PDB file of C-alpha atoms in Angstrom:
ATOM      1  CA  MET A   1      27.610 -66.428   0.481  1.00  0.00           C
ATOM      2  CA  ASN A   2      29.639 -63.166   0.781  1.00  0.00           C
ATOM      3  CA  ARG A   3      27.915 -61.581  -1.704  1.00  0.00           C
ATOM      4  CA  ARG A   4      25.232 -58.632  -1.726  1.00  0.00           C
ATOM      5  CA  ARG A   5      22.096 -59.559  -2.075  1.00  0.00           C
ATOM      6  CA  PRO A   6      20.203 -56.887  -4.237  1.00  0.00           C
ATOM      7  CA  PRO A   7      17.886 -54.690  -2.502  1.00  0.00           C
ATOM      8  CA  ARG A   8      14.442 -56.005  -2.249  1.00  0.00           C
ATOM      9  CA  SER A   9      11.507 -54.255  -4.587  1.00  0.00           C
ATOM     10  CA  ALA A  10       9.159 -52.136  -2.481  1.00  0.00           C
ATOM     11  CA  SER A  11       5.887 -53.842  -2.409  1.00  0.00           C
ATOM     12  CA  ALA A  12       2.501 -52.170  -3.729  1.00  0.00           C
ATOM     13  CA  GLU A  13       1.265 -52.142  -0.026  1.00  0.00           C
ATOM     14  CA  GLU A  14       4.744 -50.467   0.932  1.00  0.00           C
ATOM     15  CA  LEU A  15       4.171 -47.583  -1.769  1.00  0.00           C
ATOM     16  CA  LEU A  16       0.738 -47.242  -1.104  1.00  0.00           C
ATOM     17  CA  THR A  17       1.715 -46.287   2.247  1.00  0.00           C
ATOM     18  CA  THR A  18       4.598 -43.961   1.578  1.00  0.00           C
ATOM     19  CA  LEU A  19       1.968 -42.269  -0.738  1.00  0.00           C
ATOM     20  CA  GLN A  20      -0.391 -41.865   1.693  1.00  0.00           C
ATOM     21  CA  GLN A  21       2.126 -40.172   4.108  1.00  0.00           C
ATOM     22  CA  LEU A  22       3.157 -37.725   1.593  1.00  0.00           C
ATOM     23  CA  THR A  23      -0.484 -36.913   0.526  1.00  0.00           C
ATOM     24  CA  SER A  24      -1.295 -36.282   4.330  1.00  0.00           C
ATOM     25  CA  ARG A  25       1.798 -34.484   5.085  1.00  0.00           C
ATOM     26  CA  ALA A  26       0.929 -32.392   1.815  1.00  0.00           C
ATOM     27  CA  ARG A  27      -2.470 -31.784   3.113  1.00  0.00           C
ATOM     28  CA  ARG A  28      -1.476 -30.201   6.434  1.00  0.00           C
ATOM     29  CA  GLN A  29       0.784 -28.010   4.346  1.00  0.00           C
ATOM     30  CA  VAL A  30      -2.219 -26.961   2.581  1.00  0.00           C
ATOM     31  CA  GLU A  31      -4.298 -26.391   5.394  1.00  0.00           C
ATOM     32  CA  LEU A  32      -1.523 -24.505   7.307  1.00  0.00           C
ATOM     33  CA  HIS A  33      -1.016 -22.118   4.232  1.00  0.00           C
ATOM     34  CA  GLN A  34      -4.716 -21.485   3.717  1.00  0.00           C
ATOM     35  CA  ALA A  35      -5.274 -20.752   7.686  1.00  0.00           C
ATOM     36  CA  ARG A  36      -2.352 -17.919   7.240  1.00  0.00           C
ATOM     37  CA  VAL A  37      -4.077 -16.738   4.069  1.00  0.00           C
ATOM     38  CA  GLU A  38      -7.116 -16.190   6.099  1.00  0.00           C
ATOM     39  CA  LEU A  39      -5.902 -14.740   8.963  1.00  0.00           C
ATOM     40  CA  ALA A  40      -3.854 -12.166   6.797  1.00  0.00           C
ATOM     41  CA  GLU A  41      -7.088 -11.179   4.873  1.00  0.00           C
ATOM     42  CA  VAL A  42      -8.855 -11.011   8.521  1.00  0.00           C
ATOM     43  CA  LEU A  43      -5.992  -8.302   9.331  1.00  0.00           C
ATOM     44  CA  GLN A  44      -6.274  -6.599   6.048  1.00  0.00           C
ATOM     45  CA  ARG A  45      -9.907  -5.940   6.247  1.00  0.00           C
ATOM     46  CA  GLU A  46      -9.879  -5.328   9.966  1.00  0.00           C
ATOM     47  CA  MET A  47      -6.965  -2.373   9.340  1.00  0.00           C
ATOM     48  CA  LEU A  48      -8.115  -0.530   6.159  1.00  0.00           C
ATOM     49  CA  PRO A  49     -10.733   2.175   6.635  1.00  0.00           C
ATOM     50  CA  ALA A  50     -14.390   1.536   5.889  1.00  0.00           C
ATOM     51  CA  THR A  51     -14.657   5.131   4.616  1.00  0.00           C
ATOM     52  CA  LEU A  52     -12.587   8.266   4.004  1.00  0.00           C
ATOM     53  CA  PRO A  53     -13.361  11.665   5.086  1.00  0.00           C
ATOM     54  CA  ALA A  54     -14.697  14.286   2.485  1.00  0.00           C
ATOM     55  CA  ARG A  55     -15.905  17.741   2.661  1.00  0.00           C
ATOM     56  CA  PRO A  56     -18.386  19.943   0.345  1.00  0.00           C
ATOM     57  CA  GLY A  57     -16.224  20.485  -2.811  1.00  0.00           C
ATOM     58  CA  LEU A  58     -13.946  17.502  -1.632  1.00  0.00           C
ATOM     59  CA  GLN A  59     -14.137  13.943  -2.862  1.00  0.00           C
ATOM     60  CA  THR A  60     -12.101  10.980  -1.325  1.00  0.00           C
ATOM     61  CA  ALA A  61     -11.588   7.389  -2.866  1.00  0.00           C
ATOM     62  CA  ALA A  62      -9.520   4.372  -2.361  1.00  0.00           C
ATOM     63  CA  ARG A  63      -8.850   0.835  -3.989  1.00  0.00           C
ATOM     64  CA  TYR A  64      -6.862  -2.049  -3.138  1.00  0.00           C
ATOM     65  CA  THR A  65      -6.247  -5.310  -5.077  1.00  0.00           C
ATOM     66  CA  PRO A  66      -3.690  -7.985  -3.512  1.00  0.00           C
ATOM     67  CA  ALA A  67      -0.673  -9.742  -4.673  1.00  0.00           C
ATOM     68  CA  ARG A  68      -0.565 -12.575  -7.602  1.00  0.00           C
ATOM     69  CA  SER A  69       2.062 -14.293  -5.340  1.00  0.00           C
ATOM     70  CA  GLY A  70       2.671 -15.107  -1.998  1.00  0.00           C
ATOM     71  CA  LEU A  71      -0.218 -15.145   0.363  1.00  0.00           C
ATOM     72  CA  ASP A  72      -2.197 -13.021  -2.107  1.00  0.00           C
ATOM     73  CA  ILE A  73      -2.362 -10.248   0.652  1.00  0.00           C
ATOM     74  CA  GLY A  74       0.418  -7.724   2.044  1.00  0.00           C
ATOM     75  CA  GLY A  75       1.359  -4.642   3.117  1.00  0.00           C
ATOM     76  CA  ASP A  76      -0.096  -2.292   1.141  1.00  0.00           C
ATOM     77  CA  TRP A  77      -2.435   0.213   2.747  1.00  0.00           C
ATOM     78  CA  TYR A  78      -4.049   3.817   3.157  1.00  0.00           C
ATOM     79  CA  ASP A  79      -6.161   5.838   5.483  1.00  0.00           C
ATOM     80  CA  GLY A  80      -7.813   8.880   5.980  1.00  0.00           C
ATOM     81  CA  PHE A  81      -9.290  10.664   8.998  1.00  0.00           C
ATOM     82  CA  VAL A  82     -10.116  13.894  10.274  1.00  0.00           C
ATOM     83  CA  LEU A  83      -7.662  15.730  12.795  1.00  0.00           C
ATOM     84  CA  PRO A  84      -8.516  17.446  16.040  1.00  0.00           C
ATOM     85  CA  ASP A  85      -8.425  20.614  14.372  1.00  0.00           C
ATOM     86  CA  GLY A  86     -10.794  20.012  11.469  1.00  0.00           C
ATOM     87  CA  ALA A  87      -8.050  19.017   8.792  1.00  0.00           C
ATOM     88  CA  LEU A  88      -7.850  16.133   6.839  1.00  0.00           C
ATOM     89  CA  ALA A  89      -5.480  13.668   6.795  1.00  0.00           C
ATOM     90  CA  PHE A  90      -4.552  10.660   4.238  1.00  0.00           C
ATOM     91  CA  ALA A  91      -1.727   8.527   4.045  1.00  0.00           C
ATOM     92  CA  ILE A  92      -0.560   5.286   1.852  1.00  0.00           C
ATOM     93  CA  GLY A  93       1.914   3.135   1.992  1.00  0.00           C
ATOM     94  CA  ASP A  94       3.692  -0.036   1.335  1.00  0.00           C
ATOM     95  CA  VAL A  95       5.433  -2.365   3.697  1.00  0.00           C
ATOM     96  CA  GLN A  96       8.090  -4.934   2.717  1.00  0.00           C
ATOM     97  CA  GLY A  97       6.951  -8.574   1.885  1.00  0.00           C
ATOM     98  CA  HIS A  98       3.394 -10.091   1.085  1.00  0.00           C
ATOM     99  CA  ASP A  99       2.393 -12.351   4.446  1.00  0.00           C
ATOM    100  CA  VAL A 100       0.803 -12.202   8.032  1.00  0.00           C
ATOM    101  CA  GLU A 101       3.938 -10.650   9.083  1.00  0.00           C
ATOM    102  CA  ALA A 102       3.721  -7.815   6.426  1.00  0.00           C
ATOM    103  CA  ALA A 103       0.067  -7.207   7.454  1.00  0.00           C
ATOM    104  CA  ALA A 104       0.253  -7.044  10.950  1.00  0.00           C
ATOM    105  CA  PHE A 105       3.408  -4.236  10.584  1.00  0.00           C
ATOM    106  CA  MET A 106       1.196  -2.341   7.930  1.00  0.00           C
ATOM    107  CA  GLY A 107      -1.288  -2.154  11.039  1.00  0.00           C
ATOM    108  CA  GLN A 108       1.284  -1.002  13.593  1.00  0.00           C
ATOM    109  CA  VAL A 109       2.189   1.845  11.247  1.00  0.00           C
ATOM    110  CA  ARG A 110      -1.212   2.888  10.710  1.00  0.00           C
ATOM    111  CA  ILE A 111      -2.041   2.978  14.340  1.00  0.00           C
ATOM    112  CA  ALA A 112       0.966   4.730  15.073  1.00  0.00           C
ATOM    113  CA  MET A 113       0.696   7.546  12.394  1.00  0.00           C
ATOM    114  CA  ARG A 114      -2.604   7.955  13.471  1.00  0.00           C
ATOM    115  CA  ALA A 115      -1.891   8.243  17.362  1.00  0.00           C
ATOM    116  CA  ILE A 116       1.287  10.553  16.348  1.00  0.00           C
ATOM    117  CA  ALA A 117      -0.862  13.015  14.004  1.00  0.00           C
ATOM    118  CA  ALA A 118      -3.377  13.839  16.550  1.00  0.00           C
ATOM    119  CA  THR A 119      -1.003  15.600  18.615  1.00  0.00           C
ATOM    120  CA  ALA A 120       1.595  16.665  15.744  1.00  0.00           C
ATOM    121  CA  THR A 121       0.354  19.247  12.931  1.00  0.00           C
ATOM    122  CA  ASP A 122       3.496  18.984  10.891  1.00  0.00           C
ATOM    123  CA  PRO A 123       3.744  15.983   8.617  1.00  0.00           C
ATOM    124  CA  GLY A 124       7.679  15.507   8.666  1.00  0.00           C
ATOM    125  CA  GLU A 125       7.307  15.288  12.592  1.00  0.00           C
ATOM    126  CA  VAL A 126       4.501  12.501  11.960  1.00  0.00           C
ATOM    127  CA  VAL A 127       6.489  10.566   9.635  1.00  0.00           C
ATOM    128  CA  GLY A 128       9.691  10.997  11.985  1.00  0.00           C
ATOM    129  CA  ARG A 129       7.840   9.996  15.066  1.00  0.00           C
ATOM    130  CA  THR A 130       6.509   7.106  13.482  1.00  0.00           C
ATOM    131  CA  ASN A 131      10.109   6.171  11.858  1.00  0.00           C
ATOM    132  CA  ASP A 132      11.645   6.183  15.288  1.00  0.00           C
ATOM    133  CA  LEU A 133       8.696   4.370  16.781  1.00  0.00           C
ATOM    134  CA  LEU A 134       9.179   1.381  14.480  1.00  0.00           C
ATOM    135  CA  VAL A 135      12.821   1.598  14.875  1.00  0.00           C
ATOM    136  CA  SER A 136      12.475   1.004  18.358  1.00  0.00           C
ATOM    137  CA  ALA A 137       9.935  -1.936  18.202  1.00  0.00           C
ATOM    138  CA  GLY A 138      12.913  -3.535  15.929  1.00  0.00           C
ATOM    139  CA  SER A 139      10.851  -5.781  13.926  1.00  0.00           C
ATOM    140  CA  GLY A 140      13.196  -6.049  10.948  1.00  0.00           C
ATOM    141  CA  LEU A 141      10.761  -4.790   8.633  1.00  0.00           C
ATOM    142  CA  PHE A 142      10.476  -1.584   6.829  1.00  0.00           C
ATOM    143  CA  ALA A 143       7.692   0.820   4.858  1.00  0.00           C
ATOM    144  CA  THR A 144       7.475   3.287   2.647  1.00  0.00           C
ATOM    145  CA  CYS A 145       4.974   6.170   3.144  1.00  0.00           C
ATOM    146  CA  THR A 146       3.585   9.568   1.941  1.00  0.00           C
ATOM    147  CA  PHE A 147       1.407  11.683   4.675  1.00  0.00           C
ATOM    148  CA  ILE A 148      -0.439  14.247   3.618  1.00  0.00           C
ATOM    149  CA  ARG A 149      -2.509  17.064   5.634  1.00  0.00           C
ATOM    150  CA  LEU A 150      -4.827  19.174   3.913  1.00  0.00           C
ATOM    151  CA  ASP A 151      -6.812  21.896   5.206  1.00  0.00           C
ATOM    152  CA  PRO A 152     -10.536  21.634   3.529  1.00  0.00           C
ATOM    153  CA  GLU A 153     -11.127  25.454   3.838  1.00  0.00           C
ATOM    154  CA  SER A 154      -7.461  27.167   2.650  1.00  0.00           C
ATOM    155  CA  ARG A 155      -6.734  24.019   0.456  1.00  0.00           C
ATOM    156  CA  GLU A 156      -3.375  23.634   1.271  1.00  0.00           C
ATOM    157  CA  LEU A 157      -1.804  20.637   1.514  1.00  0.00           C
ATOM    158  CA  HIS A 158       1.463  19.742   3.247  1.00  0.00           C
ATOM    159  CA  SER A 159       3.059  16.298   2.778  1.00  0.00           C
ATOM    160  CA  ALA A 160       5.726  14.127   3.591  1.00  0.00           C
ATOM    161  CA  ARG A 161       7.446  11.129   2.091  1.00  0.00           C
ATOM    162  CA  ALA A 162       9.203   8.439   3.301  1.00  0.00           C
ATOM    163  CA  GLY A 163      10.853   6.463   0.284  1.00  0.00           C
ATOM    164  CA  HIS A 164       7.698   6.333  -1.253  1.00  0.00           C
ATOM    165  CA  VAL A 165       6.590   6.659  -5.346  1.00  0.00           C
ATOM    166  CA  ALA A 166       5.793   9.989  -6.406  1.00  0.00           C
ATOM    167  CA  ALA A 167       2.036  11.387  -6.576  1.00  0.00           C
ATOM    168  CA  VAL A 168       0.383  12.314  -9.780  1.00  0.00           C
ATOM    169  CA  TRP A 169      -1.975  15.735 -10.103  1.00  0.00           C
ATOM    170  CA  ALA A 170      -3.858  17.131 -12.768  1.00  0.00           C
ATOM    171  CA  THR A 171      -6.290  20.114 -13.050  1.00  0.00           C
ATOM    172  CA  ALA A 172      -9.356  20.607 -15.286  1.00  0.00           C
ATOM    173  CA  ASP A 173      -7.633  23.416 -17.333  1.00  0.00           C
ATOM    174  CA  GLY A 174      -5.584  20.540 -18.697  1.00  0.00           C
ATOM    175  CA  ARG A 175      -2.217  20.988 -16.753  1.00  0.00           C
ATOM    176  CA  SER A 176      -0.933  17.836 -14.706  1.00  0.00           C
ATOM    177  CA  GLY A 177       2.443  16.162 -13.809  1.00  0.00           C
ATOM    178  CA  VAL A 178       4.140  13.928 -11.168  1.00  0.00           C
ATOM    179  CA  THR A 179       5.222  15.608  -8.017  1.00  0.00           C
ATOM    180  CA  SER A 180       9.090  15.794  -7.009  1.00  0.00           C
ATOM    181  CA  ASP A 181       9.052  16.275  -3.199  1.00  0.00           C
ATOM    182  CA  GLU A 182      12.229  15.853  -1.400  1.00  0.00           C
ATOM    183  CA  GLY A 183      11.831  12.713   0.992  1.00  0.00           C
ATOM    184  CA  GLY A 184      13.450  10.489   3.467  1.00  0.00           C
ATOM    185  CA  LEU A 185      14.473   7.075   3.912  1.00  0.00           C
ATOM    186  CA  PRO A 186      11.920   4.581   4.135  1.00  0.00           C
ATOM    187  CA  LEU A 187       9.921   3.893   8.086  1.00  0.00           C
ATOM    188  CA  GLY A 188      11.672   1.461  10.001  1.00  0.00           C
ATOM    189  CA  ILE A 189      15.442   1.871   8.687  1.00  0.00           C
ATOM    190  CA  GLN A 190      17.256   4.574  10.844  1.00  0.00           C
ATOM    191  CA  ALA A 191      15.988   6.356  13.829  1.00  0.00           C
ATOM    192  CA  GLY A 192      16.181  10.182  13.853  1.00  0.00           C
ATOM    193  CA  GLU A 193      15.670  10.368  10.097  1.00  0.00           C
ATOM    194  CA  GLU A 194      14.245  14.067   8.735  1.00  0.00           C
ATOM    195  CA  TYR A 195      11.596  14.154   6.540  1.00  0.00           C
ATOM    196  CA  PRO A 196      10.930  17.516   4.503  1.00  0.00           C
ATOM    197  CA  VAL A 197       7.780  18.897   4.022  1.00  0.00           C
ATOM    198  CA  THR A 198       6.261  19.972   0.644  1.00  0.00           C
ATOM    199  CA  ARG A 199       3.468  22.658   0.870  1.00  0.00           C
ATOM    200  CA  ARG A 200       1.078  23.206  -2.188  1.00  0.00           C
ATOM    201  CA  ARG A 201      -2.496  24.826  -2.835  1.00  0.00           C
ATOM    202  CA  LEU A 202      -4.999  23.299  -4.408  1.00  0.00           C
ATOM    203  CA  THR A 203      -6.161  26.299  -6.085  1.00  0.00           C
ATOM    204  CA  ALA A 204      -8.009  25.093  -9.235  1.00  0.00           C
ATOM    205  CA  PRO A 205     -10.551  22.252  -9.591  1.00  0.00           C
ATOM    206  CA  GLY A 206      -8.682  18.754 -10.170  1.00  0.00           C
ATOM    207  CA  ALA A 207      -7.342  15.792  -8.756  1.00  0.00           C
ATOM    208  CA  PHE A 208      -4.121  14.604  -6.491  1.00  0.00           C
ATOM    209  CA  VAL A 209      -3.554  10.995  -6.921  1.00  0.00           C
ATOM    210  CA  LEU A 210      -1.480   8.545  -4.591  1.00  0.00           C
ATOM    211  CA  VAL A 211      -0.587   5.304  -5.416  1.00  0.00           C
ATOM    212  CA  THR A 212       1.847   2.399  -4.692  1.00  0.00           C
ATOM    213  CA  ASP A 213       4.396   1.095  -6.757  1.00  0.00           C
ATOM    214  CA  GLY A 214       2.177  -2.184  -7.578  1.00  0.00           C
ATOM    215  CA  VAL A 215       0.278   0.569  -9.901  1.00  0.00           C
ATOM    216  CA  VAL A 216       3.193   2.027 -11.568  1.00  0.00           C
ATOM    217  CA  GLU A 217       6.196  -0.788 -11.568  1.00  0.00           C
ATOM    218  CA  GLY A 218       6.229  -4.480 -12.757  1.00  0.00           C
ATOM    219  CA  PRO A 219       9.155  -6.743 -13.646  1.00  0.00           C
ATOM    220  CA  SER A 220      10.081  -5.472 -17.073  1.00  0.00           C
ATOM    221  CA  PHE A 221       7.749  -2.036 -16.666  1.00  0.00           C
ATOM    222  CA  PRO A 222       9.610   0.796 -15.279  1.00  0.00           C
ATOM    223  CA  VAL A 223       8.387   3.561 -12.746  1.00  0.00           C
ATOM    224  CA  ASP A 224       8.751   6.086 -14.796  1.00  0.00           C
ATOM    225  CA  ARG A 225       6.636   4.575 -17.663  1.00  0.00           C
ATOM    226  CA  GLY A 226       3.846   3.784 -15.011  1.00  0.00           C
ATOM    227  CA  LEU A 227       3.979   7.201 -13.680  1.00  0.00           C
ATOM    228  CA  GLY A 228       3.575   8.440 -17.302  1.00  0.00           C
ATOM    229  CA  ALA A 229       0.549   6.496 -18.083  1.00  0.00           C
ATOM    230  CA  VAL A 230      -1.206   7.214 -14.668  1.00  0.00           C
ATOM    231  CA  THR A 231      -0.641  11.071 -14.981  1.00  0.00           C
ATOM    232  CA  ARG A 232      -2.446  10.450 -18.709  1.00  0.00           C
ATOM    233  CA  LEU A 233      -5.309   8.550 -17.305  1.00  0.00           C
ATOM    234  CA  VAL A 234      -5.650  11.452 -14.585  1.00  0.00           C
ATOM    235  CA  ARG A 235      -5.489  14.159 -16.590  1.00  0.00           C
ATOM    236  CA  ALA A 236      -7.862  12.674 -19.299  1.00  0.00           C
ATOM    237  CA  ARG A 237     -10.384  11.803 -16.269  1.00  0.00           C
ATOM    238  CA  VAL A 238     -10.132  14.474 -14.309  1.00  0.00           C
ATOM    239  CA  GLY A 239     -13.792  15.284 -14.390  1.00  0.00           C
ATOM    240  CA  ALA A 240     -14.727  12.023 -13.242  1.00  0.00           C
ATOM    241  CA  ASP A 241     -16.297  11.276  -9.659  1.00  0.00           C
ATOM    242  CA  ALA A 242     -13.696  10.137  -7.175  1.00  0.00           C
ATOM    243  CA  GLY A 243     -14.890   6.496  -7.297  1.00  0.00           C
ATOM    244  CA  GLU A 244     -14.578   6.115 -10.993  1.00  0.00           C
ATOM    245  CA  LEU A 245     -10.808   8.000 -11.266  1.00  0.00           C
ATOM    246  CA  ALA A 246      -9.737   5.389  -8.498  1.00  0.00           C
ATOM    247  CA  ASP A 247     -11.088   2.311 -10.271  1.00  0.00           C
ATOM    248  CA  THR A 248      -9.258   4.013 -13.796  1.00  0.00           C
ATOM    249  CA  VAL A 249      -5.987   4.535 -12.110  1.00  0.00           C
ATOM    250  CA  LEU A 250      -5.930   0.802 -10.515  1.00  0.00           C
ATOM    251  CA  ARG A 251      -6.773  -0.555 -13.919  1.00  0.00           C
ATOM    252  CA  ALA A 252      -3.566   0.462 -14.890  1.00  0.00           C
ATOM    253  CA  ALA A 253      -1.573  -1.838 -13.095  1.00  0.00           C
ATOM    254  CA  GLU A 254      -2.708  -4.562 -15.069  1.00  0.00           C
ATOM    255  CA  GLN A 255      -0.033  -2.624 -17.873  1.00  0.00           C
ATOM    256  CA  THR A 256       2.610  -3.360 -15.649  1.00  0.00           C
ATOM    257  CA  GLY A 257       2.408  -7.294 -15.240  1.00  0.00           C
ATOM    258  CA  HIS A 258       2.719  -6.473 -11.605  1.00  0.00           C
ATOM    259  CA  GLN A 259       3.105  -9.331  -9.224  1.00  0.00           C
ATOM    260  CA  ASP A 260       2.893  -6.696  -6.163  1.00  0.00           C
ATOM    261  CA  ASP A 261      -0.174  -4.900  -4.029  1.00  0.00           C
ATOM    262  CA  ALA A 262      -1.493  -2.306  -5.469  1.00  0.00           C
ATOM    263  CA  ALA A 263      -3.010   0.473  -4.027  1.00  0.00           C
ATOM    264  CA  VAL A 264      -4.802   4.074  -5.053  1.00  0.00           C
ATOM    265  CA  LEU A 265      -5.752   7.100  -3.030  1.00  0.00           C
ATOM    266  CA  VAL A 266      -7.960   9.875  -4.822  1.00  0.00           C
ATOM    267  CA  VAL A 267      -8.419  13.320  -3.290  1.00  0.00           C
ATOM    268  CA  ARG A 268     -11.050  15.010  -5.706  1.00  0.00           C
ATOM    269  CA  HIS A 269     -11.026  18.546  -5.471  1.00  0.00           C
ATOM    270  CA  GLY A 270     -13.214  21.574  -6.877  1.00  0.00           C
ATOM    271  CA  THR A 271     -13.268  25.264  -6.257  1.00  0.00           C
ATOM    272  CA  ALA A 272     -12.139  26.341  -2.899  1.00  0.00           C
ATOM    273  CA  PRO A 273     -14.429  28.020  -0.463  1.00  0.00           C
ATOM    274  CA  GLY A 274     -14.370  31.666  -0.903  1.00  0.00           C
ATOM    275  CA  ARG A 275     -13.258  31.567  -4.375  1.00  0.00           C
ATOM    276  CA  SER A 276     -15.722  31.980  -7.302  1.00  0.00           C
TER     277      SER A 276
END
């Protein structure tokens, strides 16, 4: 009488009830995930600019493709706008993570940079003040970024880099390369960081191309190899329309096997005004 009875096998009805509960729970999780995806997509669409500024002799274009994992949306961004003195500002960056929080932080970076650039003419100051503002917000996220200021008349280009991947350039006379600008830490890590400014002049027709690391780096694809591949593409297609060149560069991301967002921003420049 004292021997333990073996556990009773679950009935078919009980198994069906358990299955229904698990299915209902899984459906709620899928619906929640889908809602977050849709929210992130809306944030991304609203925060990326619909158009970029251009001038006679200057073509601009940008492209973006989402990540292949996570929410399929993330913090890569690009921007372009006209400054109060008539100069053109362009930025590209990559926020840590692939979720709604990354997309929202991307919006904060972009808005802060636009506001600061309206009063500060030095790209290093723009990036530095943006960094201090993000550190003070204490979100715990960080972002890499390159910010450039281009005078459409003199073709002087001033840039500052916050932990971001190098840019690529090529000219119609066959020259090309990867920039080696000195930079600072990514945005949002340490207050008071200084960001050196690199100055160059776009004297010959060509292209200046900014990318995020999803274009040039993958799980088994080193960034140096990716930058070399993009440099060859830009040199070969330097005479193409800015949009065509951006499409060509973005397709290079397929070689990397990347699982990250990928963004490209192209400034295609002809002969500077006043030059024959």
